[in-house]
Amino acid sequence: MARELFQAVQAAESNADLLIQEAQKSARELLKATEAEITENERKAALEQRAATQRMLDEKRESVRARLAASHPETLRKQEESLAQARARLDGAAKRIAERVWNDGNR
């Protein structure tokens, strides 16, 4: 009777060990699958963030291009105005330089 009881306890312990090993294996597999899923989710999130950042940069780039295109005629007008003013003063400046050289000679 004691021997049968001892064998029953040993069988139960052996069965419990097998259950523990199976549970550990199952837990490792679950952990591995979870880590793989987390890695995949992080990769997808990074790709989405990169795409969103690129879209934002493209929008800003287009906005700046539009502003530059809109201000281009005004910028050209101001440049032409400045150039015309410089051309108007050119004759006078050349005349003053020539007079100064003529009057001061080779000092």
Tab-separated table of C-alpha atoms in Angstrom:
chain	number	residue	atom	x	y	z
A	1	MET	CA	0.000	0.000	0.000
A	2	ALA	CA	2.779	2.442	0.901
A	3	ARG	CA	4.642	1.421	-2.220
A	4	GLU	CA	1.556	2.088	-4.369
A	5	LEU	CA	1.069	5.440	-2.672
A	6	PHE	CA	4.733	6.312	-3.239
A	7	GLN	CA	4.479	5.315	-6.905
A	8	ALA	CA	1.299	7.384	-7.279
A	9	VAL	CA	3.073	10.408	-5.771
A	10	GLN	CA	6.049	9.868	-8.087
A	11	ALA	CA	3.740	9.590	-11.090
A	12	ALA	CA	1.920	12.772	-10.035
A	13	GLU	CA	5.253	14.603	-9.595
A	14	SER	CA	6.457	13.384	-12.965
A	15	ASN	CA	3.188	14.486	-14.547
A	16	ALA	CA	3.490	17.857	-12.780
A	17	ASP	CA	7.051	18.261	-14.108
A	18	LEU	CA	5.821	17.575	-17.642
A	19	LEU	CA	3.015	20.114	-17.207
A	20	ILE	CA	5.513	22.699	-15.901
A	21	GLN	CA	7.847	22.074	-18.854
A	22	GLU	CA	4.977	22.406	-21.314
A	23	ALA	CA	3.802	25.593	-19.601
A	24	GLN	CA	7.335	27.037	-19.720
A	25	LYS	CA	7.684	26.134	-23.398
A	26	SER	CA	4.303	27.679	-24.138
A	27	ALA	CA	5.262	30.822	-22.200
A	28	ARG	CA	8.568	31.126	-24.109
A	29	GLU	CA	6.770	30.757	-27.438
A	30	LEU	CA	4.174	33.324	-26.397
A	31	LEU	CA	6.914	35.727	-25.287
A	32	LYS	CA	8.798	35.231	-28.550
A	33	ALA	CA	5.644	35.846	-30.608
A	34	THR	CA	4.810	38.932	-28.542
A	35	GLU	CA	8.312	40.358	-28.991
A	36	ALA	CA	8.118	39.747	-32.744
A	37	GLU	CA	4.749	41.507	-32.909
A	38	ILE	CA	6.074	44.452	-30.885
A	39	THR	CA	9.083	44.741	-33.191
A	40	GLU	CA	6.832	44.684	-36.245
A	41	ASN	CA	4.528	47.325	-34.729
A	42	GLU	CA	7.517	49.546	-33.915
A	43	ARG	CA	8.801	49.176	-37.473
A	44	LYS	CA	5.391	50.088	-38.910
A	45	ALA	CA	5.110	53.080	-36.567
A	46	ALA	CA	8.573	54.281	-37.603
A	47	LEU	CA	7.655	53.974	-41.283
A	48	GLU	CA	4.396	55.854	-40.726
A	49	GLN	CA	6.221	58.581	-38.795
A	50	ARG	CA	8.828	58.885	-41.536
A	51	ALA	CA	6.099	59.157	-44.170
A	52	ALA	CA	4.221	61.776	-42.127
A	53	THR	CA	7.400	63.796	-41.670
A	54	GLN	CA	8.131	63.616	-45.399
A	55	ARG	CA	4.577	64.770	-46.202
A	56	MET	CA	4.957	67.688	-43.787
A	57	LEU	CA	8.297	68.667	-45.346
A	58	ASP	CA	6.800	68.462	-48.835
A	59	GLU	CA	3.879	70.668	-47.780
A	60	LYS	CA	6.229	73.240	-46.244
A	61	ARG	CA	8.460	73.145	-49.318
A	62	GLU	CA	5.463	73.793	-51.583
A	63	SER	CA	4.282	76.583	-49.292
A	64	VAL	CA	7.678	78.290	-49.487
A	65	ARG	CA	7.798	77.826	-53.259
A	66	ALA	CA	4.349	79.381	-53.583
A	67	ARG	CA	5.370	82.360	-51.429
A	68	LEU	CA	8.550	82.830	-53.445
A	69	ALA	CA	6.634	82.604	-56.708
A	70	ALA	CA	4.088	85.130	-55.434
A	71	SER	CA	6.774	87.585	-54.335
A	72	HIS	CA	8.955	87.079	-57.427
A	73	PRO	CA	7.421	89.912	-59.504
A	74	GLU	CA	7.790	92.344	-56.597
A	75	THR	CA	11.387	91.251	-56.043
A	76	LEU	CA	12.171	91.712	-59.730
A	77	ARG	CA	10.550	95.150	-59.674
A	78	LYS	CA	12.640	96.203	-56.675
A	79	GLN	CA	15.806	94.879	-58.291
A	80	GLU	CA	15.075	96.735	-61.514
A	81	GLU	CA	14.324	99.890	-59.539
A	82	SER	CA	17.626	99.627	-57.663
A	83	LEU	CA	19.459	98.939	-60.908
A	84	ALA	CA	17.841	101.960	-62.563
A	85	GLN	CA	18.852	104.167	-59.628
A	86	ALA	CA	22.416	102.866	-59.829
A	87	ARG	CA	22.514	103.477	-63.592
A	88	ALA	CA	21.200	106.998	-63.059
A	89	ARG	CA	24.039	107.719	-60.631
A	90	LEU	CA	26.681	106.020	-62.790
A	91	ASP	CA	27.268	108.962	-65.130
A	92	GLY	CA	27.665	111.366	-62.225
A	93	ALA	CA	30.012	109.025	-60.397
A	94	ALA	CA	32.138	108.479	-63.490
A	95	LYS	CA	32.256	112.233	-64.066
A	96	ARG	CA	33.339	112.923	-60.463
A	97	ILE	CA	36.023	110.227	-60.648
A	98	ALA	CA	37.352	111.647	-63.909
A	99	GLU	CA	37.378	115.210	-62.473
A	100	ARG	CA	39.190	114.046	-59.359
A	101	VAL	CA	41.835	112.244	-61.368
A	102	TRP	CA	42.143	115.220	-63.723
A	103	ASN	CA	42.401	117.751	-60.897
A	104	ASP	CA	44.542	115.777	-58.469
A	105	GLY	CA	46.853	114.305	-61.024
A	106	ASN	CA	49.399	111.767	-59.913
A	107	ARG	CA	49.629	112.400	-56.169
